[in-house]
mmCIF file of C-alpha atoms in Angstrom:
data_model
loop_
_atom_site.group_PDB
_atom_site.id
_atom_site.type_symbol
_atom_site.label_atom_id
_atom_site.label_comp_id
_atom_site.label_asym_id
_atom_site.label_seq_id
_atom_site.Cartn_x
_atom_site.Cartn_y
_atom_site.Cartn_z
ATOM 1 C CA MET A 276 -29.434 139.101 111.956
ATOM 2 C CA ILE A 277 -25.819 139.726 111.023
ATOM 3 C CA PRO A 278 -24.890 138.396 107.539
ATOM 4 C CA ILE A 279 -22.734 135.250 107.542
ATOM 5 C CA SER A 280 -19.799 137.180 106.011
ATOM 6 C CA ALA A 281 -19.790 139.545 109.000
ATOM 7 C CA GLN A 282 -20.118 136.604 111.392
ATOM 8 C CA ILE A 283 -17.064 134.993 109.793
ATOM 9 C CA LEU A 284 -15.041 138.197 110.140
ATOM 10 C CA LEU A 285 -16.050 138.500 113.802
ATOM 11 C CA ALA A 286 -15.161 134.846 114.412
ATOM 12 C CA LEU A 287 -11.721 135.322 112.833
ATOM 13 C CA PHE A 288 -11.165 138.384 115.017
ATOM 14 C CA LEU A 289 -12.189 136.370 118.070
ATOM 15 C CA ASP A 290 -9.780 133.613 117.079
ATOM 16 C CA PHE A 291 -7.046 136.236 116.686
ATOM 17 C CA LEU A 292 -7.722 137.605 120.170
ATOM 18 C CA LEU A 293 -8.171 134.339 122.074
ATOM 19 C CA GLY A 294 -6.937 131.453 119.945
ATOM 20 C CA ASP A 295 -8.159 128.172 121.464
ATOM 21 C CA PRO A 296 -8.263 128.711 125.250
ATOM 22 C CA ARG A 297 -7.922 125.398 127.059
ATOM 23 C CA TRP A 298 -10.761 126.230 129.473
ATOM 24 C CA PHE A 299 -13.320 126.708 126.691
ATOM 25 C CA PRO A 300 -15.601 123.699 125.945
ATOM 26 C CA HIS A 301 -14.372 123.196 122.388
ATOM 27 C CA PRO A 302 -16.852 121.438 120.050
ATOM 28 C CA VAL A 303 -14.033 119.513 118.332
ATOM 29 C CA LYS A 304 -13.133 117.891 121.654
ATOM 30 C CA GLY A 305 -16.758 116.858 122.067
ATOM 31 C CA ILE A 306 -16.832 115.450 118.532
ATOM 32 C CA GLY A 307 -13.695 113.437 119.235
ATOM 33 C CA ARG A 308 -15.097 112.080 122.494
ATOM 34 C CA LEU A 309 -18.346 111.079 120.792
ATOM 35 C CA ALA A 310 -16.398 109.292 118.057
ATOM 36 C CA LEU A 311 -14.421 107.284 120.620
ATOM 37 C CA LEU A 312 -17.526 106.599 122.710
ATOM 38 C CA ILE A 313 -19.475 104.894 119.916
ATOM 39 C CA GLU A 314 -16.531 103.036 118.339
ATOM 40 C CA ASP A 315 -16.437 99.891 120.495
ATOM 41 C CA PRO A 316 -20.220 99.289 120.627
ATOM 42 C CA LEU A 317 -20.464 99.580 116.830
ATOM 43 C CA ARG A 318 -17.473 97.272 116.302
ATOM 44 C CA ARG A 319 -19.159 94.596 118.416
ATOM 45 C CA VAL A 320 -22.396 94.693 116.408
ATOM 46 C CA PHE A 321 -21.396 95.311 112.787
ATOM 47 C CA PRO A 322 -18.599 94.341 110.364
ATOM 48 C CA HIS A 323 -15.797 96.855 110.760
ATOM 49 C CA ARG A 324 -16.294 98.775 107.516
ATOM 50 C CA THR A 325 -20.058 98.994 108.069
ATOM 51 C CA ALA A 326 -19.471 100.058 111.677
ATOM 52 C CA GLY A 327 -17.161 102.814 110.439
ATOM 53 C CA VAL A 328 -19.762 104.112 107.990
ATOM 54 C CA ILE A 329 -22.433 104.179 110.726
ATOM 55 C CA ALA A 330 -20.046 105.925 113.130
ATOM 56 C CA VAL A 331 -19.330 108.647 110.572
ATOM 57 C CA LEU A 332 -23.025 109.207 109.891
ATOM 58 C CA LEU A 333 -23.900 109.324 113.599
ATOM 59 C CA VAL A 334 -21.124 111.767 114.517
ATOM 60 C CA VAL A 335 -21.598 114.098 111.538
ATOM 61 C CA ILE A 336 -25.399 114.239 111.830
ATOM 62 C CA THR A 337 -25.349 114.599 115.622
ATOM 63 C CA SER A 338 -22.696 117.327 115.791
ATOM 64 C CA THR A 339 -24.056 119.340 112.865
ATOM 65 C CA GLY A 340 -27.642 118.935 114.069
ATOM 66 C CA LEU A 341 -26.843 120.016 117.631
ATOM 67 C CA VAL A 342 -25.059 123.155 116.435
ATOM 68 C CA TRP A 343 -27.926 124.005 114.083
ATOM 69 C CA LEU A 344 -30.383 123.504 116.958
ATOM 70 C CA CYS A 345 -28.344 125.700 119.341
ATOM 71 C CA CYS A 346 -28.167 128.505 116.772
ATOM 72 C CA HIS A 347 -31.881 128.152 115.992
ATOM 73 C CA LEU A 348 -32.932 128.223 119.669
ATOM 74 C CA ALA A 349 -30.628 131.175 120.390
ATOM 75 C CA THR A 350 -32.132 133.069 117.459
ATOM 76 C CA ALA A 351 -35.628 132.328 118.788
ATOM 77 C CA ILE A 352 -34.639 134.053 122.051
ATOM 78 C CA HIS A 353 -33.261 137.085 120.156
ATOM 79 C CA PRO A 354 -31.606 137.496 116.740
ATOM 80 C CA LEU A 355 -28.478 139.013 118.297
ATOM 81 C CA CYS A 356 -28.272 136.051 120.690
ATOM 82 C CA GLY A 357 -28.342 133.772 117.663
ATOM 83 C CA ASP A 358 -25.582 135.796 116.034
ATOM 84 C CA LEU A 359 -23.450 135.550 119.173
ATOM 85 C CA VAL A 360 -23.841 131.781 119.426
ATOM 86 C CA SER A 361 -23.105 131.398 115.717
ATOM 87 C CA VAL A 362 -19.934 133.515 115.976
ATOM 88 C CA LEU A 363 -18.734 131.540 119.003
ATOM 89 C CA PHE A 364 -19.203 128.233 117.190
ATOM 90 C CA LEU A 365 -17.513 129.612 114.069
ATOM 91 C CA ALA A 366 -14.507 130.825 116.049
ATOM 92 C CA THR A 367 -13.909 127.274 117.291
ATOM 93 C CA CYS A 368 -13.688 126.094 113.674
ATOM 94 C CA PHE A 369 -10.702 128.325 112.870
ATOM 95 C CA ALA A 370 -7.251 127.388 114.160
ATOM 96 C CA MET A 371 -5.141 130.187 112.705
ATOM 97 C CA GLN A 372 -3.991 131.626 116.014
ATOM 98 C CA ASP A 373 -3.425 128.216 117.602
ATOM 99 C CA LEU A 374 -1.343 127.143 114.603
ATOM 100 C CA ARG A 375 0.702 130.354 114.823
ATOM 101 C CA HIS A 376 1.207 129.796 118.550
ATOM 102 C CA HIS A 377 2.590 126.272 118.137
ATOM 103 C CA ALA A 378 4.734 127.083 115.089
ATOM 104 C CA LEU A 379 6.236 130.176 116.736
ATOM 105 C CA ALA A 380 7.039 128.089 119.817
ATOM 106 C CA VAL A 381 9.179 125.873 117.565
ATOM 107 C CA TYR A 382 10.746 128.931 115.922
ATOM 108 C CA ARG A 383 11.720 130.498 119.258
ATOM 109 C CA THR A 384 13.388 127.341 120.565
ATOM 110 C CA LEU A 385 15.299 126.943 117.287
ATOM 111 C CA ALA A 386 16.380 130.581 117.465
ATOM 112 C CA THR A 387 17.922 129.940 120.894
ATOM 113 C CA GLY A 388 19.594 126.732 119.696
ATOM 114 C CA ASP A 389 17.642 124.501 122.095
ATOM 115 C CA LEU A 390 17.177 121.443 119.853
ATOM 116 C CA PRO A 391 15.743 119.081 122.523
ATOM 117 C CA GLN A 392 13.041 121.629 123.362
ATOM 118 C CA ALA A 393 12.425 122.310 119.656
ATOM 119 C CA ARG A 394 11.912 118.574 119.067
ATOM 120 C CA SER A 395 9.423 118.524 121.943
ATOM 121 C CA LYS A 396 7.532 121.516 120.506
ATOM 122 C CA VAL A 397 7.388 120.201 116.942
ATOM 123 C CA ALA A 398 6.054 116.863 118.244
ATOM 124 C CA MET A 399 2.866 118.778 119.125
ATOM 125 C CA LEU A 400 2.426 119.628 115.446
ATOM 126 C CA VAL A 401 3.378 116.430 113.620
ATOM 127 C CA GLY A 402 2.945 112.688 113.993
ATOM 128 C CA ARG A 403 6.415 111.672 112.792
ATOM 129 C CA ASP A 404 9.335 110.657 115.012
ATOM 130 C CA THR A 405 11.050 113.819 116.249
ATOM 131 C CA LYS A 406 13.704 112.679 118.733
ATOM 132 C CA ASN A 407 16.539 112.636 116.175
ATOM 133 C CA LEU A 408 15.570 115.591 113.973
ATOM 134 C CA ASP A 409 18.208 118.241 113.293
ATOM 135 C CA GLU A 410 17.477 121.965 112.984
ATOM 136 C CA GLU A 411 16.623 121.876 109.288
ATOM 137 C CA GLU A 412 14.390 118.813 109.678
ATOM 138 C CA ILE A 413 12.531 120.458 112.573
ATOM 139 C CA ALA A 414 11.944 123.591 110.498
ATOM 140 C CA ARG A 415 10.832 121.472 107.528
ATOM 141 C CA ALA A 416 8.360 119.480 109.648
ATOM 142 C CA THR A 417 6.940 122.715 111.059
ATOM 143 C CA ILE A 418 6.494 124.290 107.619
ATOM 144 C CA GLU A 419 4.828 121.125 106.292
ATOM 145 C CA SER A 420 2.416 121.217 109.224
ATOM 146 C CA VAL A 421 1.678 124.917 108.717
ATOM 147 C CA SER A 422 0.981 124.439 105.013
ATOM 148 C CA GLU A 423 -1.253 121.382 105.430
ATOM 149 C CA ASN A 424 -3.116 122.863 108.392
ATOM 150 C CA THR A 425 -3.717 126.067 106.474
ATOM 151 C CA VAL A 426 -6.391 124.046 104.681
ATOM 152 C CA ASP A 427 -7.614 121.814 107.537
ATOM 153 C CA GLY A 428 -7.573 124.530 110.184
ATOM 154 C CA VAL A 429 -8.460 127.706 108.307
ATOM 155 C CA THR A 430 -9.360 127.838 104.628
ATOM 156 C CA ALA A 431 -11.574 124.732 104.364
ATOM 157 C CA PRO A 432 -13.813 125.669 107.326
ATOM 158 C CA LEU A 433 -13.898 129.210 105.938
ATOM 159 C CA LEU A 434 -15.160 127.974 102.568
ATOM 160 C CA PHE A 435 -17.758 125.698 104.178
ATOM 161 C CA ALA A 436 -18.906 128.613 106.353
ATOM 162 C CA PHE A 437 -19.333 130.897 103.345
ATOM 163 C CA VAL A 438 -21.370 128.232 101.545
ATOM 164 C CA ALA A 439 -23.423 126.722 104.393
ATOM 165 C CA GLY A 440 -22.988 128.986 107.411
ATOM 166 C CA THR A 441 -22.012 127.830 110.884
ATOM 167 C CA PRO A 442 -23.500 124.305 110.532
ATOM 168 C CA GLY A 443 -21.464 123.887 107.347
ATOM 169 C CA ALA A 444 -18.234 124.778 109.144
ATOM 170 C CA ILE A 445 -19.060 122.378 111.981
ATOM 171 C CA LEU A 446 -19.914 119.646 109.466
ATOM 172 C CA TYR A 447 -16.446 120.054 107.955
ATOM 173 C CA LYS A 448 -14.744 120.009 111.377
ATOM 174 C CA ALA A 449 -16.667 116.867 112.326
ATOM 175 C CA ILE A 450 -15.461 115.055 109.204
ATOM 176 C CA ASN A 451 -11.909 116.306 109.700
ATOM 177 C CA THR A 452 -11.948 115.202 113.355
ATOM 178 C CA LEU A 453 -13.241 111.770 112.373
ATOM 179 C CA ASP A 454 -10.352 111.380 109.954
ATOM 180 C CA SER A 455 -7.925 112.320 112.743
ATOM 181 C CA THR A 456 -9.619 109.795 115.055
ATOM 182 C CA TYR A 457 -10.300 106.869 112.718
ATOM 183 C CA GLY A 458 -8.310 107.496 109.539
ATOM 184 C CA TYR A 459 -5.181 105.483 110.312
ATOM 185 C CA LYS A 460 -3.777 103.062 107.761
ATOM 186 C CA ASN A 461 -3.084 100.276 110.238
ATOM 187 C CA GLU A 462 -4.671 96.921 110.991
ATOM 188 C CA CYS A 463 -6.998 98.366 113.617
ATOM 189 C CA TYR A 464 -8.469 101.141 111.482
ATOM 190 C CA LEU A 465 -7.938 100.110 107.860
ATOM 191 C CA GLN A 466 -11.561 98.943 107.557
ATOM 192 C CA PHE A 467 -13.249 100.886 110.365
ATOM 193 C CA GLY A 468 -11.613 104.164 109.330
ATOM 194 C CA TRP A 469 -12.225 103.735 105.596
ATOM 195 C CA ALA A 470 -15.373 105.906 105.475
ATOM 196 C CA ALA A 471 -13.849 108.701 107.576
ATOM 197 C CA ALA A 472 -10.704 108.837 105.428
ATOM 198 C CA ARG A 473 -12.583 108.761 102.110
ATOM 199 C CA LEU A 474 -15.099 111.395 103.224
ATOM 200 C CA ASP A 475 -12.278 113.637 104.444
ATOM 201 C CA ASP A 476 -10.581 113.318 101.043
ATOM 202 C CA LEU A 477 -13.874 114.263 99.377
ATOM 203 C CA VAL A 478 -14.669 117.364 101.443
ATOM 204 C CA ASN A 479 -11.082 118.621 101.141
ATOM 205 C CA PHE A 480 -10.859 118.145 97.374
ATOM 206 C CA LEU A 481 -11.999 121.645 96.384
ATOM 207 C CA PRO A 482 -10.710 123.572 99.448
ATOM 208 C CA ALA A 483 -7.200 122.143 99.002
ATOM 209 C CA ARG A 484 -7.063 123.194 95.345
ATOM 210 C CA ILE A 485 -8.682 126.599 95.853
ATOM 211 C CA SER A 486 -6.260 127.340 98.685
ATOM 212 C CA ALA A 487 -3.263 126.211 96.642
ATOM 213 C CA LEU A 488 -4.320 128.435 93.740
ATOM 214 C CA LEU A 489 -4.388 131.409 96.096
ATOM 215 C CA VAL A 490 -0.845 130.779 97.369
ATOM 216 C CA PRO A 491 0.897 132.390 94.342
ATOM 217 C CA PRO A 492 -0.917 135.753 94.758
ATOM 218 C CA ALA A 493 -0.413 135.502 98.528
ATOM 219 C CA ALA A 494 3.290 134.840 97.919
ATOM 220 C CA TRP A 495 3.497 137.936 95.746
ATOM 221 C CA LEU A 496 1.755 140.012 98.442
ATOM 222 C CA THR A 497 4.219 138.798 101.102
ATOM 223 C CA GLY A 498 7.312 139.353 98.949
ATOM 224 C CA GLN A 499 7.855 135.670 98.161
ATOM 225 C CA ASN A 500 8.163 133.976 94.774
ATOM 226 C CA GLY A 501 4.671 133.712 93.317
ATOM 227 C CA GLY A 502 5.910 132.390 89.975
ATOM 228 C CA GLN A 503 7.909 129.630 91.621
ATOM 229 C CA ALA A 504 4.866 128.775 93.780
ATOM 230 C CA TRP A 505 2.745 128.335 90.643
ATOM 231 C CA ARG A 506 5.338 126.262 88.769
ATOM 232 C CA THR A 507 5.993 123.981 91.758
ATOM 233 C CA PHE A 508 2.279 123.549 92.380
ATOM 234 C CA ARG A 509 1.738 122.511 88.751
ATOM 235 C CA ARG A 510 4.680 120.089 88.764
ATOM 236 C CA ASP A 511 4.710 118.526 92.252
ATOM 237 C CA ARG A 512 1.166 118.683 93.631
ATOM 238 C CA HIS A 513 0.609 114.938 93.149
ATOM 239 C CA ASN A 514 3.881 113.939 94.883
ATOM 240 C CA HIS A 515 2.129 113.151 98.156
ATOM 241 C CA PRO A 516 0.366 110.133 99.726
ATOM 242 C CA SER A 517 -2.736 112.260 100.222
ATOM 243 C CA PRO A 518 -4.703 113.371 97.142
ATOM 244 C CA ASN A 519 -5.100 116.780 98.788
ATOM 245 C CA GLY A 520 -2.103 117.354 101.069
ATOM 246 C CA GLY A 521 0.402 117.850 98.264
ATOM 247 C CA GLN A 522 -1.595 120.642 96.635
ATOM 248 C CA ILE A 523 -0.836 123.407 99.093
ATOM 249 C CA GLU A 524 2.458 121.930 100.336
ATOM 250 C CA ALA A 525 3.839 122.090 96.797
ATOM 251 C CA ALA A 526 2.698 125.703 96.441
ATOM 252 C CA PHE A 527 4.267 126.628 99.810
ATOM 253 C CA ALA A 528 7.531 124.902 98.864
ATOM 254 C CA GLY A 529 7.732 126.899 95.647
ATOM 255 C CA ALA A 530 6.855 130.197 97.309
ATOM 256 C CA LEU A 531 9.547 129.656 99.969
ATOM 257 C CA ARG A 532 12.067 128.289 97.419
ATOM 258 C CA ILE A 533 12.665 125.180 99.547
ATOM 259 C CA GLN A 534 12.203 121.424 99.268
ATOM 260 C CA LEU A 535 9.656 119.639 101.437
ATOM 261 C CA SER A 536 8.789 115.979 102.089
ATOM 262 C CA GLY A 537 11.448 113.329 101.334
ATOM 263 C CA LYS A 538 12.785 111.241 104.226
ATOM 264 C CA ILE A 539 10.344 110.875 107.168
ATOM 265 C CA SER A 540 10.301 108.404 110.069
ATOM 266 C CA TYR A 541 7.049 107.098 111.588
ATOM 267 C CA SER A 542 7.065 104.674 114.546
ATOM 268 C CA SER A 543 10.797 104.063 114.008
ATOM 269 C CA LYS A 544 10.198 103.068 110.367
ATOM 270 C CA MET A 545 11.831 105.261 107.731
ATOM 271 C CA SER A 546 9.774 106.163 104.674
ATOM 272 C CA PHE A 547 10.760 108.104 101.576
ATOM 273 C CA ARG A 548 8.277 110.342 99.805
ATOM 274 C CA PRO A 549 8.743 112.172 96.509
ATOM 275 C CA CYS A 550 10.030 115.672 97.139
ATOM 276 C CA LEU A 551 7.991 118.832 96.768
ATOM 277 C CA GLY A 552 9.867 121.849 95.437
ATOM 278 C CA ASP A 553 13.526 122.518 94.729
ATOM 279 C CA PRO A 554 16.247 123.143 97.351
ATOM 280 C CA LEU A 555 16.980 126.659 96.105
ATOM 281 C CA GLU A 556 17.383 127.944 99.670
ATOM 282 C CA ARG A 557 18.207 126.292 102.991
ATOM 283 C CA ILE A 558 15.346 125.584 105.388
ATOM 284 C CA ILE A 559 16.330 127.816 108.275
ATOM 285 C CA SER A 560 14.175 128.744 111.258
ATOM 286 C CA ASP A 561 13.206 132.110 109.732
ATOM 287 C CA LYS A 562 11.359 130.208 107.012
ATOM 288 C CA ILE A 563 8.801 129.218 109.673
ATOM 289 C CA LYS A 564 7.836 132.862 110.170
ATOM 290 C CA THR A 565 7.663 133.356 106.409
ATOM 291 C CA ALA A 566 5.391 130.309 106.087
ATOM 292 C CA LEU A 567 3.122 131.723 108.799
ATOM 293 C CA ARG A 568 2.830 135.040 106.955
ATOM 294 C CA LEU A 569 1.978 133.101 103.808
ATOM 295 C CA MET A 570 -0.664 131.132 105.721
ATOM 296 C CA VAL A 571 -2.294 134.303 107.058
ATOM 297 C CA VAL A 572 -2.365 136.086 103.684
ATOM 298 C CA THR A 573 -3.623 132.976 101.855
ATOM 299 C CA SER A 574 -6.424 132.730 104.416
ATOM 300 C CA LEU A 575 -7.247 136.418 103.960
ATOM 301 C CA CYS A 576 -7.403 135.853 100.194
ATOM 302 C CA VAL A 577 -10.027 133.159 100.863
ATOM 303 C CA VAL A 578 -11.961 135.582 103.077
ATOM 304 C CA VAL A 579 -11.907 138.351 100.456
ATOM 305 C CA SER A 580 -12.942 135.896 97.732
ATOM 306 C CA GLY A 581 -15.746 134.518 99.895
ATOM 307 C CA VAL A 582 -17.095 137.961 100.787
ATOM 308 C CA LEU A 583 -17.042 139.056 97.149
ATOM 309 C CA LEU A 584 -18.851 135.907 96.033
ATOM 310 C CA ARG A 585 -21.509 136.367 98.739
ATOM 311 C CA VAL A 586 -22.015 139.982 97.674
ATOM 312 C CA MET A 587 -22.302 139.011 94.008
ATOM 313 C CA THR A 588 -24.653 136.054 94.499
ATOM 314 C CA TYR A 589 -26.972 137.224 97.320
#
């Protein structure tokens, strides 16, 4: 069998080549459908918080167990068949190319000055209101999405894969998908989504901080300000509603010498968050491309660290 480190490298290469083709039966879509399918029956039988806990357990155990079983059965047919199935599942856990695709779509429309189209493109990346965003606000929203999704879409599943193989990566994606499905702070999901949101905070605790700590060296490697990334991370990482989201966003803001967060509108209601970073430079569209380079190099730093740790400990 191919070592898990090699499987991860092959999966990243596959993601680079194909991204997330719409025709492919993506496991995350299946996880999301399963979560929605069991929600109403559980709500009718149990108190909402209890129903949410049961839903999380059912989805996580089912999705992780099915992937483990598929890999195990494929390996029983032939070890290389097992490796192939494992690599295919792993590739679906990484969203680096898909994130680049959506962020560059925003960049290109901003570069041509087409603000209505840029607002439409950035709406595919963020949940905030986008219809009145100006050029700088569109670029800021895109960079915030790139930084946060560096963890959710790349480095966290990478770390889980290095520790627990393909089932570990799928386990993380199941929890992350549940948070996206149930983890809303509104009347409908405040109780039902409690378990999904808390578990997502837990599994992202270490990946968010490890990733943020790798941003300064990645900034240095990409010609950005590694020192400013470190200082901003230390100072501003807790200036965020999420216990994990501010970690890497603060580091990105420092590396890019810009200010993130602040005024954001959701469902026509304006909210004001503490700022991350200092406005040392304007947030222009080119900063999106710089943020993407930082995302790629930070992810590669995680890969190198993971491979070295596997070599040293196995």
